[in-house]
PDB file of N, CA and C in Angstrom:
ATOM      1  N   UNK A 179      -2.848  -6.437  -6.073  1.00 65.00           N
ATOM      2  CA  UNK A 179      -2.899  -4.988  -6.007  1.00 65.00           C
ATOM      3  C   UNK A 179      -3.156  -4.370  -7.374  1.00 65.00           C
ATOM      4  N   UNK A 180      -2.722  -5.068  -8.415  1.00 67.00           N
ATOM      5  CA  UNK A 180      -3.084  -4.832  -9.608  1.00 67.00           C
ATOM      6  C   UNK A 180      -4.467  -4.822 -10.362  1.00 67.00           C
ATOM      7  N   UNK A 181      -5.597  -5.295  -9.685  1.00 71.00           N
ATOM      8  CA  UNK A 181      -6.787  -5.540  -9.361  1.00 71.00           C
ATOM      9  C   UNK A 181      -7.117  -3.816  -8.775  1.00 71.00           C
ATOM     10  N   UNK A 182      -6.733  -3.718  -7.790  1.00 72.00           N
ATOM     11  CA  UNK A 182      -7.319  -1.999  -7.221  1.00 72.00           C
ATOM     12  C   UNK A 182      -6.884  -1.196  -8.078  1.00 72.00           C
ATOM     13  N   UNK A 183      -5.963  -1.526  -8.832  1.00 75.00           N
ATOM     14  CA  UNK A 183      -4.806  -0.327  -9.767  1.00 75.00           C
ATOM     15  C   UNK A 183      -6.331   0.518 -10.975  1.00 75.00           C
ATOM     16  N   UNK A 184      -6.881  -0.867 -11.242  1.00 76.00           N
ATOM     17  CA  UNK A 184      -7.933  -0.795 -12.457  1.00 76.00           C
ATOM     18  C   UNK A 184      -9.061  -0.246 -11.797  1.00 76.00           C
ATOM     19  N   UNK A 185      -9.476  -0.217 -10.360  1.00 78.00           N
ATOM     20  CA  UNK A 185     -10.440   0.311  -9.756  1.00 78.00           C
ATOM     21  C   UNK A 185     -10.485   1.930  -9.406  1.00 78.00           C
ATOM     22  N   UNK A 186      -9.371   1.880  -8.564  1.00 80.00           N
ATOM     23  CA  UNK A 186      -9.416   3.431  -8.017  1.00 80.00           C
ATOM     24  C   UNK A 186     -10.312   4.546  -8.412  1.00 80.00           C
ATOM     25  N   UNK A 187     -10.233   5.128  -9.493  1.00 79.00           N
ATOM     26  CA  UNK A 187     -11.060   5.855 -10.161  1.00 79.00           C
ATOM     27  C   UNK A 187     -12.521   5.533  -9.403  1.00 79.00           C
ATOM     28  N   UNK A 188     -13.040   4.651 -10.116  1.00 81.00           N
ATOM     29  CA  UNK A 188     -14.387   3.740  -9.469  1.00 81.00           C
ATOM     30  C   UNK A 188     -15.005   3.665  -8.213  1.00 81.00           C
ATOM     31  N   UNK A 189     -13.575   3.424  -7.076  1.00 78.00           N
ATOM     32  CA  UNK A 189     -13.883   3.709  -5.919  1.00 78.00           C
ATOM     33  C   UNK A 189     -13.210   4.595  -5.367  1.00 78.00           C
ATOM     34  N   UNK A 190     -12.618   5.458  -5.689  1.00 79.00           N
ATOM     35  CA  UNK A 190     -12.392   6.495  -5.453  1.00 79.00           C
ATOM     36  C   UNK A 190     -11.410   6.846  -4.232  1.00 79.00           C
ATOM     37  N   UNK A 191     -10.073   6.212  -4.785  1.00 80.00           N
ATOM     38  CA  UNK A 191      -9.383   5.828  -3.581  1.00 80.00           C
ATOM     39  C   UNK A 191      -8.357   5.681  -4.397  1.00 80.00           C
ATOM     40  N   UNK A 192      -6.593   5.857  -4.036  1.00 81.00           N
ATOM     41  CA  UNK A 192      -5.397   5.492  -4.672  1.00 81.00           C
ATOM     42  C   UNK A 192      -4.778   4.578  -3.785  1.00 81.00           C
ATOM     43  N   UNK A 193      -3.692   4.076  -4.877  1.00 80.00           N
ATOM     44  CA  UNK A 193      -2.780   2.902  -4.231  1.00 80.00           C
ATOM     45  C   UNK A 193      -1.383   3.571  -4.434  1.00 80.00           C
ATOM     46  N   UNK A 194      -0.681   3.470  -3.751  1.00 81.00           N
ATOM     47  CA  UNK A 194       0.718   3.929  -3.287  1.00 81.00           C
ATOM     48  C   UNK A 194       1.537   2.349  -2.130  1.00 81.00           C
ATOM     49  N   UNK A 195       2.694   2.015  -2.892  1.00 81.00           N
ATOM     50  CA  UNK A 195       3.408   1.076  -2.004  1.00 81.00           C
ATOM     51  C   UNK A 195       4.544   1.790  -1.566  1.00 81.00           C
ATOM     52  N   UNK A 196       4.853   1.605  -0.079  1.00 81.00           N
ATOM     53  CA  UNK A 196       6.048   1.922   0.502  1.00 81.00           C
ATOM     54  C   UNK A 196       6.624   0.475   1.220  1.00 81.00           C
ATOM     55  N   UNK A 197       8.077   0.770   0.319  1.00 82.00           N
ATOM     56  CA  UNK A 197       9.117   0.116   1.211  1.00 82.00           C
ATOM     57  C   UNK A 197      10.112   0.610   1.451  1.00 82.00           C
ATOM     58  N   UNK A 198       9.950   0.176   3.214  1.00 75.00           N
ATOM     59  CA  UNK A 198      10.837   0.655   4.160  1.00 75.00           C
ATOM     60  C   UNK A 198      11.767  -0.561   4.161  1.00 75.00           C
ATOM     61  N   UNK A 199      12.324  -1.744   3.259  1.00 73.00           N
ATOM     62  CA  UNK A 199      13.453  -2.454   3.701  1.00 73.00           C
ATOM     63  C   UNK A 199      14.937  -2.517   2.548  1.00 73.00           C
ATOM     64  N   UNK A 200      14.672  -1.853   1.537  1.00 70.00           N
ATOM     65  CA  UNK A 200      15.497  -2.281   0.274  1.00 70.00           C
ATOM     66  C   UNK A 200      15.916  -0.838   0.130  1.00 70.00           C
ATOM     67  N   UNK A 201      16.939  -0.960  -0.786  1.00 77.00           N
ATOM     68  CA  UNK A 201      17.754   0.411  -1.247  1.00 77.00           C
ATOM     69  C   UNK A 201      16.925   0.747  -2.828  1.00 77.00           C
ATOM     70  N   UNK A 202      16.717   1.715  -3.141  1.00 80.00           N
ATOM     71  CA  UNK A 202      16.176   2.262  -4.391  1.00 80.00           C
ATOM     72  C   UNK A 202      16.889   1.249  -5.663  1.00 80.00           C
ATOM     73  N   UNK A 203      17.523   0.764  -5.908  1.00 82.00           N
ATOM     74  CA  UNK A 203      18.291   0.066  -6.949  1.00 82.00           C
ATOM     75  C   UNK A 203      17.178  -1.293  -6.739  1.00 82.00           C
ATOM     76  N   UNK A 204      17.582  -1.869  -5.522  1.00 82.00           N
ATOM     77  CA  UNK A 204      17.020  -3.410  -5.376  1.00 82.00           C
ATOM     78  C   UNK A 204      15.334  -3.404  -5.567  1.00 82.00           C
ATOM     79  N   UNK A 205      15.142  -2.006  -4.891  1.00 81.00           N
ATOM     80  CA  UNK A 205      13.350  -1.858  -5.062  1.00 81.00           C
ATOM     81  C   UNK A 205      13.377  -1.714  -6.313  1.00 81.00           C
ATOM     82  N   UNK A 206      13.485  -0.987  -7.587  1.00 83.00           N
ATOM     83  CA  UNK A 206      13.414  -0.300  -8.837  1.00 83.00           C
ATOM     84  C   UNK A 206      13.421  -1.889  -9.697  1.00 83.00           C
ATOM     85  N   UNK A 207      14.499  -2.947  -9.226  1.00 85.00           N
ATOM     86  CA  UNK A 207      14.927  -4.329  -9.897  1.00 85.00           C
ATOM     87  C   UNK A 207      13.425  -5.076  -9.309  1.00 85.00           C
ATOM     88  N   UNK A 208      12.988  -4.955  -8.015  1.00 79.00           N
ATOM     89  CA  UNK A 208      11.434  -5.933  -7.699  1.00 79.00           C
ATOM     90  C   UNK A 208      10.229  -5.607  -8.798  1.00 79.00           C
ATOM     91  N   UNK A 209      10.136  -4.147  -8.627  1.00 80.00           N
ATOM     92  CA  UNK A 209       9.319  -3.410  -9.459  1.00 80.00           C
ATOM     93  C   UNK A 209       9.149  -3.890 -10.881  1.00 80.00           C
ATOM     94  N   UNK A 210      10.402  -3.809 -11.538  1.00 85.00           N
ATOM     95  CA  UNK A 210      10.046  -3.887 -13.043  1.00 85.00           C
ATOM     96  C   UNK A 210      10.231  -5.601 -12.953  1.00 85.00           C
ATOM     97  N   UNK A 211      10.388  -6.382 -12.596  1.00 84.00           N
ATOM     98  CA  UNK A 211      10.277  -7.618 -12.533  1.00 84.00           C
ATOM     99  C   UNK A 211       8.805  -8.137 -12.251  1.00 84.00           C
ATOM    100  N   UNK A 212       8.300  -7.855 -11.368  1.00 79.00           N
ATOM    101  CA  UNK A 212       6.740  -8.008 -11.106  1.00 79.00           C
ATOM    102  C   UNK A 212       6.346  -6.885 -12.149  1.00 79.00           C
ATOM    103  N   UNK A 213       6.803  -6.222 -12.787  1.00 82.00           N
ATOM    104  CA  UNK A 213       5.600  -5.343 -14.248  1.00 82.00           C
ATOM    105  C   UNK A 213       4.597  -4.677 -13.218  1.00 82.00           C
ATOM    106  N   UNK A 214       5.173  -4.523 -11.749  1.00 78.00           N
ATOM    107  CA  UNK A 214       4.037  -3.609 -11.096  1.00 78.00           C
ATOM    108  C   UNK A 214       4.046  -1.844 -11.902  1.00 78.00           C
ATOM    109  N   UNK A 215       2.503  -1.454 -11.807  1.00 79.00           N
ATOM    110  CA  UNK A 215       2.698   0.028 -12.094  1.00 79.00           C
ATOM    111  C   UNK A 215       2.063   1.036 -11.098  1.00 79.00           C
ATOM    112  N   UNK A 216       2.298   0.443 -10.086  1.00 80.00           N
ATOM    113  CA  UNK A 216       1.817   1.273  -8.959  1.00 80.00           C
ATOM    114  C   UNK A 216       2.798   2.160  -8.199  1.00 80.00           C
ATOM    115  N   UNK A 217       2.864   3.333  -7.977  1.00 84.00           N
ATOM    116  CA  UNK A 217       3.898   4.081  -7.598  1.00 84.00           C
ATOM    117  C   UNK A 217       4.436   3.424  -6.002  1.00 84.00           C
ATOM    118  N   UNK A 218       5.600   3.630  -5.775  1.00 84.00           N
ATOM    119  CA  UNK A 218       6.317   3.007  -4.816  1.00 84.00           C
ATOM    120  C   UNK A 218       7.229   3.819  -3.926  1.00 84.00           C
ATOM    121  N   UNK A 219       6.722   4.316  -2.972  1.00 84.00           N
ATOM    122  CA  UNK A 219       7.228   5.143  -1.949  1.00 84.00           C
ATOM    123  C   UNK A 219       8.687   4.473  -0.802  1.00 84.00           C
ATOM    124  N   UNK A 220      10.195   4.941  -1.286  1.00 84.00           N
ATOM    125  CA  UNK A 220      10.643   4.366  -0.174  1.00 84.00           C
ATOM    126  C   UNK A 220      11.009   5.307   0.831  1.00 84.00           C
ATOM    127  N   UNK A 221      11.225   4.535   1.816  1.00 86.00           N
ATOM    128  CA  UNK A 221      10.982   4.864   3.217  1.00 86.00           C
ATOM    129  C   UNK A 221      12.440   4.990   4.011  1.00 86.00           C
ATOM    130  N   UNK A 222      13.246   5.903   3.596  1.00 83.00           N
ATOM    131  CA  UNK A 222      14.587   5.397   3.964  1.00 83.00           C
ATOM    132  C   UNK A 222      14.566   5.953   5.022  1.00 83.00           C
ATOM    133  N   UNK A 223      13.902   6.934   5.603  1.00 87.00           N
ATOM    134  CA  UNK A 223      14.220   7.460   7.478  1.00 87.00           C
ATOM    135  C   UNK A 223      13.148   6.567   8.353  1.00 87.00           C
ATOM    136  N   UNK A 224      12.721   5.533   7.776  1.00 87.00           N
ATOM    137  CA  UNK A 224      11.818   4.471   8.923  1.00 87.00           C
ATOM    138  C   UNK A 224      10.868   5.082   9.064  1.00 87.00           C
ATOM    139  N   UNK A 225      10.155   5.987   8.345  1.00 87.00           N
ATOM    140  CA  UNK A 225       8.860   6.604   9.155  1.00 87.00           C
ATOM    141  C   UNK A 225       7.818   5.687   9.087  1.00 87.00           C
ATOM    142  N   UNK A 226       7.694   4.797   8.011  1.00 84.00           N
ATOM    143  CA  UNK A 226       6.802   3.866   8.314  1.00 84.00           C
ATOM    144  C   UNK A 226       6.704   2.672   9.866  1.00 84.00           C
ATOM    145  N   UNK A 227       8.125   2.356  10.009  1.00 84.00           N
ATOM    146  CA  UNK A 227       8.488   1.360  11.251  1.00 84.00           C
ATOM    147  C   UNK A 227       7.739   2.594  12.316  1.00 84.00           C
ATOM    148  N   UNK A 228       8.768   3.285  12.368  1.00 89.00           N
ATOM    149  CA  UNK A 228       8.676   4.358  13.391  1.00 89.00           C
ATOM    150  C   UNK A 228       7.593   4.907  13.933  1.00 89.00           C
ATOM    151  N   UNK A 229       6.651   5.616  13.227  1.00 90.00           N
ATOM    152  CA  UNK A 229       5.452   6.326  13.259  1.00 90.00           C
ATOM    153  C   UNK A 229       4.220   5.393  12.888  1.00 90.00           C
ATOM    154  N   UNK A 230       4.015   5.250  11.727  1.00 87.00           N
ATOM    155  CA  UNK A 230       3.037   3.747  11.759  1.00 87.00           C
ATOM    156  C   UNK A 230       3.158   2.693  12.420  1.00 87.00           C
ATOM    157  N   UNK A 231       3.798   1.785  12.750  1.00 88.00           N
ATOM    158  CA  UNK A 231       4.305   0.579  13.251  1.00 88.00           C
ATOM    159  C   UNK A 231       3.983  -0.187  12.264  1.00 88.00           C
ATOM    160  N   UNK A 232       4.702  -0.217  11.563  1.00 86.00           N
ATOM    161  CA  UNK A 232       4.768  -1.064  10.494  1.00 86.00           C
ATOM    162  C   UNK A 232       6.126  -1.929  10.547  1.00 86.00           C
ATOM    163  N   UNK A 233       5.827  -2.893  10.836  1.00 84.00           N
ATOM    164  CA  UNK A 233       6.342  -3.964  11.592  1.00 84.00           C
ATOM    165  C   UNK A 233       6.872  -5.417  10.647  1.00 84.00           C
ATOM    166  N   UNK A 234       5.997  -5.460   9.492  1.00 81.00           N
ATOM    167  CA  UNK A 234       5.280  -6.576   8.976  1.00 81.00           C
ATOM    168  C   UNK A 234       4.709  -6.129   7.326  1.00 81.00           C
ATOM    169  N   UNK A 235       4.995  -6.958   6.549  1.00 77.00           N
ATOM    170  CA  UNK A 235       4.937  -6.855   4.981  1.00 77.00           C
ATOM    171  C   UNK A 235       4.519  -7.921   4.696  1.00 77.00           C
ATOM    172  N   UNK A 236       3.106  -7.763   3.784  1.00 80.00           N
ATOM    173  CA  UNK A 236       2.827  -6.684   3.801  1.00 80.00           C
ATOM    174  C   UNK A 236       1.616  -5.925   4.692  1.00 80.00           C
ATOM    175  N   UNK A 237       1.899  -4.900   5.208  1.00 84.00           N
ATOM    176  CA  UNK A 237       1.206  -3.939   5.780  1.00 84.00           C
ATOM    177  C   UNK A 237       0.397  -2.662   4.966  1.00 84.00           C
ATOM    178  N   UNK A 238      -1.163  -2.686   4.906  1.00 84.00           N
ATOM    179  CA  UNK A 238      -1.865  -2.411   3.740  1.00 84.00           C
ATOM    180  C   UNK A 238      -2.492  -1.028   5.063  1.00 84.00           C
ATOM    181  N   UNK A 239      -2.700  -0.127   4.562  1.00 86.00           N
ATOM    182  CA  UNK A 239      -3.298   1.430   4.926  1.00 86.00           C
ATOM    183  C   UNK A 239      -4.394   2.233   4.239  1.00 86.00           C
ATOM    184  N   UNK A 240      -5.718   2.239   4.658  1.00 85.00           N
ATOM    185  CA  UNK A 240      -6.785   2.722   3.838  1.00 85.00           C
ATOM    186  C   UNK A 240      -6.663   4.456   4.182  1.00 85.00           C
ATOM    187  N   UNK A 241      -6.339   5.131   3.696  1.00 85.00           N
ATOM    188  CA  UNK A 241      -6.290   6.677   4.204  1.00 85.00           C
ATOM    189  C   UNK A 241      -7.471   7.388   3.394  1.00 85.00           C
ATOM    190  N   UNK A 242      -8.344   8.127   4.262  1.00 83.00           N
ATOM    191  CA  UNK A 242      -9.281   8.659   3.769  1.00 83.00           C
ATOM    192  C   UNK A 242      -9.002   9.626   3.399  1.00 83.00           C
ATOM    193  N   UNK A 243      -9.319  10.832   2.205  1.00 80.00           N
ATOM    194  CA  UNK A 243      -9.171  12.191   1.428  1.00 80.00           C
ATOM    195  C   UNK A 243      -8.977  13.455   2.512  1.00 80.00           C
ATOM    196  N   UNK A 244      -9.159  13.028   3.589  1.00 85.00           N
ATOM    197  CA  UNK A 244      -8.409  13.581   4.504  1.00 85.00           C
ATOM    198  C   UNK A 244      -6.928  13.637   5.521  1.00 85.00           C
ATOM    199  N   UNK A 245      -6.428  12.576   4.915  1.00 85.00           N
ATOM    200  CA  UNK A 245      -5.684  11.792   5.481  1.00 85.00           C
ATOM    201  C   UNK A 245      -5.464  10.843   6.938  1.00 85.00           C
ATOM    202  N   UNK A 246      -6.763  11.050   7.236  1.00 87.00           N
ATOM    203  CA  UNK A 246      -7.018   9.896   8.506  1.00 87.00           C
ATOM    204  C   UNK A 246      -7.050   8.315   7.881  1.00 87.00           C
ATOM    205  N   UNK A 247      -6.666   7.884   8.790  1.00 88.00           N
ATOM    206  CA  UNK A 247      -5.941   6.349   8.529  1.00 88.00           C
ATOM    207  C   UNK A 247      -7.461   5.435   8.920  1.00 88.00           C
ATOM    208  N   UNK A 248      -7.831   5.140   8.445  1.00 87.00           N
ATOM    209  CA  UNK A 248      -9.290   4.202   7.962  1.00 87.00           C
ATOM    210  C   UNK A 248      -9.123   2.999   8.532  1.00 87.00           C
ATOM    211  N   UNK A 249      -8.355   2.385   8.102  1.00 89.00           N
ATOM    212  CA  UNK A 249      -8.427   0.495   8.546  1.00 89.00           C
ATOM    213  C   UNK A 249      -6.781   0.375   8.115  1.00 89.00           C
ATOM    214  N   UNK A 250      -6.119  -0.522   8.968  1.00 89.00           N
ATOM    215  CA  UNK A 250      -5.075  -1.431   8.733  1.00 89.00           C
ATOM    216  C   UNK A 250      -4.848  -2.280   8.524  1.00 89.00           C
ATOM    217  N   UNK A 251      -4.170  -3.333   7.639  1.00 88.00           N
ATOM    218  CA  UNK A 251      -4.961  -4.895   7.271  1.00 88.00           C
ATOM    219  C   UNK A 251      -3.069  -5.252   7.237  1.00 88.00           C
ATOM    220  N   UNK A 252      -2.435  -5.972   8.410  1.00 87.00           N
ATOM    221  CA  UNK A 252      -1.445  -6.533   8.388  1.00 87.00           C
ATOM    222  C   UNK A 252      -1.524  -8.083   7.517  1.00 87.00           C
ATOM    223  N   UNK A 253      -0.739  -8.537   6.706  1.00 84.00           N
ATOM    224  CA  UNK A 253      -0.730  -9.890   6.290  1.00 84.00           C
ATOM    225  C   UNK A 253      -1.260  -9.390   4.767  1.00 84.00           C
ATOM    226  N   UNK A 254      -1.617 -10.321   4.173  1.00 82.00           N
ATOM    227  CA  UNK A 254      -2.120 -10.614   2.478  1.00 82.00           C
ATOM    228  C   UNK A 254      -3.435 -11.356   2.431  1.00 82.00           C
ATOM    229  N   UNK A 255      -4.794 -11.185   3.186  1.00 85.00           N
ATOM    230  CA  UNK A 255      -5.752 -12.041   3.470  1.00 85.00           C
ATOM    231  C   UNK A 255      -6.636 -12.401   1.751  1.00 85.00           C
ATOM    232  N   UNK A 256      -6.910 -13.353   1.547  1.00 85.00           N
ATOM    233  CA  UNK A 256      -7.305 -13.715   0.524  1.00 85.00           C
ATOM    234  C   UNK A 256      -8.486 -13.130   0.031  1.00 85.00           C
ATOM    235  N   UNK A 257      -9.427 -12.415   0.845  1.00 86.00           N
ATOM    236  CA  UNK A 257     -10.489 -11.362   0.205  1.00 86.00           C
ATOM    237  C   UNK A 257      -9.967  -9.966   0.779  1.00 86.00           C
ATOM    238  N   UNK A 258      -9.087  -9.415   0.411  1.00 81.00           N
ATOM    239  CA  UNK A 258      -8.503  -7.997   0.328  1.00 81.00           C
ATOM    240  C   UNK A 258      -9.330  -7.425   0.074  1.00 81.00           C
ATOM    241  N   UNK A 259      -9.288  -7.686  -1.523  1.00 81.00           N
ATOM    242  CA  UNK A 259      -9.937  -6.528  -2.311  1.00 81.00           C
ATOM    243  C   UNK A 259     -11.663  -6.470  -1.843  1.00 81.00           C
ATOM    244  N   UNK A 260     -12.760  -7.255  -1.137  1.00 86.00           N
ATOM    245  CA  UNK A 260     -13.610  -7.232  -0.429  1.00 86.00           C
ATOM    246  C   UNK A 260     -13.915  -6.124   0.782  1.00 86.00           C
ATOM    247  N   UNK A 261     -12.438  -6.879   1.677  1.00 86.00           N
ATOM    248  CA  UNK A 261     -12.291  -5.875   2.880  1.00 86.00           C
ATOM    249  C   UNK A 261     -11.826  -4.189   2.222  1.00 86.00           C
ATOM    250  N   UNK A 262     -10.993  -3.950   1.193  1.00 83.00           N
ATOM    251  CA  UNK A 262     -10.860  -2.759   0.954  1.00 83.00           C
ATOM    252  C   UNK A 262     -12.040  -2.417   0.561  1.00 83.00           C
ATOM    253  N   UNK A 263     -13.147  -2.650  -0.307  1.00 84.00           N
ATOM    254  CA  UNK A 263     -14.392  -1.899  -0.817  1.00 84.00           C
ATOM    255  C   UNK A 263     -15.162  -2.021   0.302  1.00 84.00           C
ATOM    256  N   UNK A 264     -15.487  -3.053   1.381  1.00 87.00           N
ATOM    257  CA  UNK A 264     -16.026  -2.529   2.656  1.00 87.00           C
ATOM    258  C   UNK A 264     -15.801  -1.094   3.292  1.00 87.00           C
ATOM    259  N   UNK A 265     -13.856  -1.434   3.487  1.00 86.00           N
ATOM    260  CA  UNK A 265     -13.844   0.129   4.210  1.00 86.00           C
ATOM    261  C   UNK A 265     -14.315   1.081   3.584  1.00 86.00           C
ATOM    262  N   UNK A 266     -14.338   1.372   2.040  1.00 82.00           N
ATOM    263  CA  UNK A 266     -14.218   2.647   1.470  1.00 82.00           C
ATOM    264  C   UNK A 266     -15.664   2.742   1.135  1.00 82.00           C
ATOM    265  N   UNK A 267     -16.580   1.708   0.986  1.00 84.00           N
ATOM    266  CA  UNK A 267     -17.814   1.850   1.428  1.00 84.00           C
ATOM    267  C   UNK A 267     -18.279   3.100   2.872  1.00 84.00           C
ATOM    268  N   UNK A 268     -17.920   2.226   3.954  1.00 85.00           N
ATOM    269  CA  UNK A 268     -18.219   3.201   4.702  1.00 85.00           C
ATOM    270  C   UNK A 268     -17.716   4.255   5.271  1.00 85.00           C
ATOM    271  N   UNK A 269     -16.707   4.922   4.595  1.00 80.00           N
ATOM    272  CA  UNK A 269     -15.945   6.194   5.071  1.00 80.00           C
ATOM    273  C   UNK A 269     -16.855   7.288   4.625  1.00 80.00           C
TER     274      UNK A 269
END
């Protein structure tokens, strides 16, 4: 994900992580341990389970500048970053 972090701009698209399973302390301790710098949305009323069905981590969401939901990519597939510049190709 750190790979899209350096793109966005480029393709014209942001990255935002939400987790819906950890308390703000335990997420904040994953975070600076992985040196991630991608902002990190938690999810403490389930709206992700709930309303998305987000079921499964990780669960990846292409949202277009409108906020319509583009493509869903459940799992960690080894050409991500491919399938993400596909979608945002053709939106």
């Amino acid at each position: 994900m750190e790979k899209f972090r350096e793109r966005e701009q480029e393709l014209g698209f942001r990255i935002l992580l939400l987790n819906w399973k950890d308390r703000l302390e335990k997420t904040r301790k994953i975070v600076e341990r992985a040196d991630c710098r991608i902002p990190v949305l938690l999810d403490c009323q389930s709206y992700g389970r709930k309303v998305l069905f987000v079921n499964y981590t990780p669960t990846t969401f292409i949202v277009d500048e409108e906020g319509i939901i583009r493509s869903r990519i459940v799992g960690a597939p080894d050409n991500i970053e491919d399938i993400v510049v596909e979608v945002l190709d053709n939106i």
